[in-house]
PDB file of C-alpha atoms in Angstrom:
ATOM      1  CA  MET A  23      22.002  75.685 -76.090  1.00  0.00           C
ATOM      2  CA  GLU A  24      23.721  78.983 -75.365  1.00  0.00           C
ATOM      3  CA  ASN A  25      22.872  80.316 -78.802  1.00  0.00           C
ATOM      4  CA  GLY A  26      19.092  80.055 -77.973  1.00  0.00           C
ATOM      5  CA  LYS A  27      18.845  76.996 -80.490  1.00  0.00           C
ATOM      6  CA  PRO A  28      17.495  73.457 -79.305  1.00  0.00           C
ATOM      7  CA  LEU A  29      19.799  70.795 -78.335  1.00  0.00           C
ATOM      8  CA  SER A  30      21.293  68.729 -81.065  1.00  0.00           C
ATOM      9  CA  GLN A  31      20.264  64.982 -80.959  1.00  0.00           C
ATOM     10  CA  SER A  32      23.603  64.123 -79.655  1.00  0.00           C
ATOM     11  CA  SER A  33      23.820  66.638 -77.044  1.00  0.00           C
ATOM     12  CA  PHE A  34      20.295  65.792 -75.708  1.00  0.00           C
ATOM     13  CA  SER A  35      21.395  62.146 -75.653  1.00  0.00           C
ATOM     14  CA  ASN A  36      24.397  62.886 -73.708  1.00  0.00           C
ATOM     15  CA  LEU A  37      22.386  65.062 -71.226  1.00  0.00           C
ATOM     16  CA  TRP A  38      19.662  62.287 -70.847  1.00  0.00           C
ATOM     17  CA  ASP A  39      22.434  59.741 -70.155  1.00  0.00           C
ATOM     18  CA  MET A  40      23.335  61.716 -67.188  1.00  0.00           C
ATOM     19  CA  VAL A  41      19.833  61.952 -65.812  1.00  0.00           C
ATOM     20  CA  ARG A  42      19.779  57.990 -66.228  1.00  0.00           C
ATOM     21  CA  ARG A  43      22.921  57.355 -64.630  1.00  0.00           C
ATOM     22  CA  ARG A  44      21.636  59.438 -61.372  1.00  0.00           C
ATOM     23  CA  THR A  45      18.489  57.343 -61.259  1.00  0.00           C
ATOM     24  CA  VAL A  46      18.149  54.255 -58.875  1.00  0.00           C
ATOM     25  CA  ASP A  47      15.680  51.626 -58.481  1.00  0.00           C
ATOM     26  CA  ASP A  48      16.854  50.769 -55.086  1.00  0.00           C
ATOM     27  CA  PRO A  49      16.480  53.770 -52.484  1.00  0.00           C
ATOM     28  CA  ALA A  50      19.513  52.336 -50.671  1.00  0.00           C
ATOM     29  CA  GLU A  51      21.573  53.347 -53.510  1.00  0.00           C
ATOM     30  CA  LEU A  52      20.804  57.049 -53.317  1.00  0.00           C
ATOM     31  CA  GLY A  53      24.119  58.997 -52.529  1.00  0.00           C
ATOM     32  CA  THR A  54      26.363  56.432 -54.203  1.00  0.00           C
ATOM     33  CA  LYS A  55      28.381  57.027 -57.022  1.00  0.00           C
ATOM     34  CA  ALA A  56      27.161  56.139 -60.543  1.00  0.00           C
ATOM     35  CA  THR A  57      29.063  53.190 -62.334  1.00  0.00           C
ATOM     36  CA  ASN A  58      32.014  54.614 -64.049  1.00  0.00           C
ATOM     37  CA  SER A  59      31.166  58.033 -63.051  1.00  0.00           C
ATOM     38  CA  LYS A  60      31.751  60.711 -60.583  1.00  0.00           C
ATOM     39  CA  MET A  61      28.167  61.537 -60.486  1.00  0.00           C
ATOM     40  CA  VAL A  62      26.185  60.753 -57.337  1.00  0.00           C
ATOM     41  CA  ARG A  63      22.850  58.952 -57.642  1.00  0.00           C
ATOM     42  CA  SER A  64      20.205  61.369 -56.650  1.00  0.00           C
ATOM     43  CA  LEU A  65      16.947  60.393 -58.331  1.00  0.00           C
ATOM     44  CA  ASP A  66      14.820  57.540 -56.624  1.00  0.00           C
ATOM     45  CA  PHE A  67      12.057  57.859 -59.477  1.00  0.00           C
ATOM     46  CA  HIS A  68      12.222  57.660 -63.169  1.00  0.00           C
ATOM     47  CA  VAL A  69      12.346  60.885 -65.103  1.00  0.00           C
ATOM     48  CA  THR A  70      10.974  61.650 -68.492  1.00  0.00           C
ATOM     49  CA  PRO A  71      11.442  64.789 -70.677  1.00  0.00           C
ATOM     50  CA  HIS A  72       7.553  65.018 -70.644  1.00  0.00           C
ATOM     51  CA  LEU A  73       7.444  64.875 -66.787  1.00  0.00           C
ATOM     52  CA  LEU A  74      10.125  67.653 -66.704  1.00  0.00           C
ATOM     53  CA  ARG A  75       7.994  69.817 -69.186  1.00  0.00           C
ATOM     54  CA  HIS A  76       4.950  69.336 -66.830  1.00  0.00           C
ATOM     55  CA  THR A  77       6.994  70.171 -63.649  1.00  0.00           C
ATOM     56  CA  TYR A  78       8.604  73.258 -65.407  1.00  0.00           C
ATOM     57  CA  ILE A  79       5.255  74.551 -66.759  1.00  0.00           C
ATOM     58  CA  THR A  80       3.715  74.062 -63.115  1.00  0.00           C
ATOM     59  CA  ARG A  81       6.563  75.739 -61.378  1.00  0.00           C
ATOM     60  CA  LEU A  82       6.126  78.692 -63.740  1.00  0.00           C
ATOM     61  CA  PHE A  83       2.433  78.897 -62.964  1.00  0.00           C
ATOM     62  CA  GLU A  84       3.042  78.670 -59.180  1.00  0.00           C
ATOM     63  CA  SER A  85       5.726  81.310 -59.066  1.00  0.00           C
ATOM     64  CA  GLY A  86       3.236  83.789 -60.487  1.00  0.00           C
ATOM     65  CA  LEU A  87       4.080  84.179 -64.217  1.00  0.00           C
ATOM     66  CA  ASP A  88       1.280  85.562 -66.279  1.00  0.00           C
ATOM     67  CA  ILE A  89      -0.550  82.482 -67.961  1.00  0.00           C
ATOM     68  CA  LYS A  90      -0.084  84.255 -71.347  1.00  0.00           C
ATOM     69  CA  GLU A  91       3.780  84.266 -70.766  1.00  0.00           C
ATOM     70  CA  ILE A  92       3.737  80.644 -69.651  1.00  0.00           C
ATOM     71  CA  GLN A  93       1.605  79.713 -72.844  1.00  0.00           C
ATOM     72  CA  TYR A  94       4.484  81.505 -75.003  1.00  0.00           C
ATOM     73  CA  LEU A  95       7.075  79.744 -73.267  1.00  0.00           C
ATOM     74  CA  ALA A  96       5.414  76.255 -73.594  1.00  0.00           C
ATOM     75  CA  GLY A  97       4.577  76.905 -77.251  1.00  0.00           C
ATOM     76  CA  HIS A  98       1.033  76.214 -76.710  1.00  0.00           C
ATOM     77  CA  THR A  99      -1.625  77.801 -79.167  1.00  0.00           C
ATOM     78  CA  THR A 100      -4.208  78.443 -76.471  1.00  0.00           C
ATOM     79  CA  VAL A 101      -4.132  79.338 -72.766  1.00  0.00           C
ATOM     80  CA  ASP A 102      -6.742  76.548 -72.271  1.00  0.00           C
ATOM     81  CA  MET A 103      -4.148  73.685 -73.150  1.00  0.00           C
ATOM     82  CA  THR A 104      -1.782  75.172 -70.733  1.00  0.00           C
ATOM     83  CA  LEU A 105      -4.083  75.501 -67.867  1.00  0.00           C
ATOM     84  CA  ARG A 106      -5.962  72.206 -68.549  1.00  0.00           C
ATOM     85  CA  VAL A 107      -3.101  69.868 -69.210  1.00  0.00           C
ATOM     86  CA  TYR A 108       0.135  71.329 -67.789  1.00  0.00           C
ATOM     87  CA  THR A 109      -0.418  73.478 -64.699  1.00  0.00           C
ATOM     88  CA  HIS A 110      -1.178  70.953 -61.679  1.00  0.00           C
ATOM     89  CA  TYR A 111      -2.499  72.316 -58.388  1.00  0.00           C
ATOM     90  CA  GLN A 112       0.235  71.466 -55.625  1.00  0.00           C
ATOM     91  CA  HIS A 113      -2.219  70.885 -52.787  1.00  0.00           C
ATOM     92  CA  GLU A 114       0.502  70.497 -49.959  1.00  0.00           C
ATOM     93  CA  THR A 115       2.311  73.668 -50.905  1.00  0.00           C
ATOM     94  CA  ARG A 116      -0.733  75.836 -51.832  1.00  0.00           C
ATOM     95  CA  GLN A 117      -3.469  74.970 -49.420  1.00  0.00           C
ATOM     96  CA  GLN A 118      -2.595  77.690 -46.779  1.00  0.00           C
ATOM     97  CA  ASP A 119      -2.217  80.198 -49.722  1.00  0.00           C
ATOM     98  CA  THR A 120      -5.502  79.231 -51.089  1.00  0.00           C
ATOM     99  CA  ALA A 121      -7.201  79.658 -47.643  1.00  0.00           C
ATOM    100  CA  ASN A 122      -5.783  82.924 -47.218  1.00  0.00           C
ATOM    101  CA  LYS A 123      -7.092  84.224 -50.452  1.00  0.00           C
ATOM    102  CA  VAL A 124     -10.620  82.899 -49.863  1.00  0.00           C
ATOM    103  CA  CYS A 125     -10.548  84.486 -46.377  1.00  0.00           C
ATOM    104  CA  ALA A 126      -9.490  87.781 -47.844  1.00  0.00           C
ATOM    105  CA  ALA A 127     -12.252  87.561 -50.848  1.00  0.00           C
ATOM    106  CA  LEU A 128     -14.853  86.832 -48.220  1.00  0.00           C
ATOM    107  CA  GLY A 129     -13.792  89.566 -45.785  1.00  0.00           C
TER     108      GLY A 129
END
């Protein structure tokens, strides 16, 4: 919430309802309006709060935030938990960056 507190149960339910209305099982429905809504269907995969948490933490890691900052934001007690479970190596987007780092390290 704007005041820094967690969403109330009803606010979370309303927000999650919007995510569900944007999700389609049939990709042909992408871009169409959701039933009884002005929202456009834009998700062709099922999203869960935990999936969003994994994505959020992974993106923080990829953007270069210090792992201790990410640990704090995630509320983990150890850095190991953050690294082992929540930071996923994005092969396609990081392949060239990794190759450049290896070349620089080896001279």
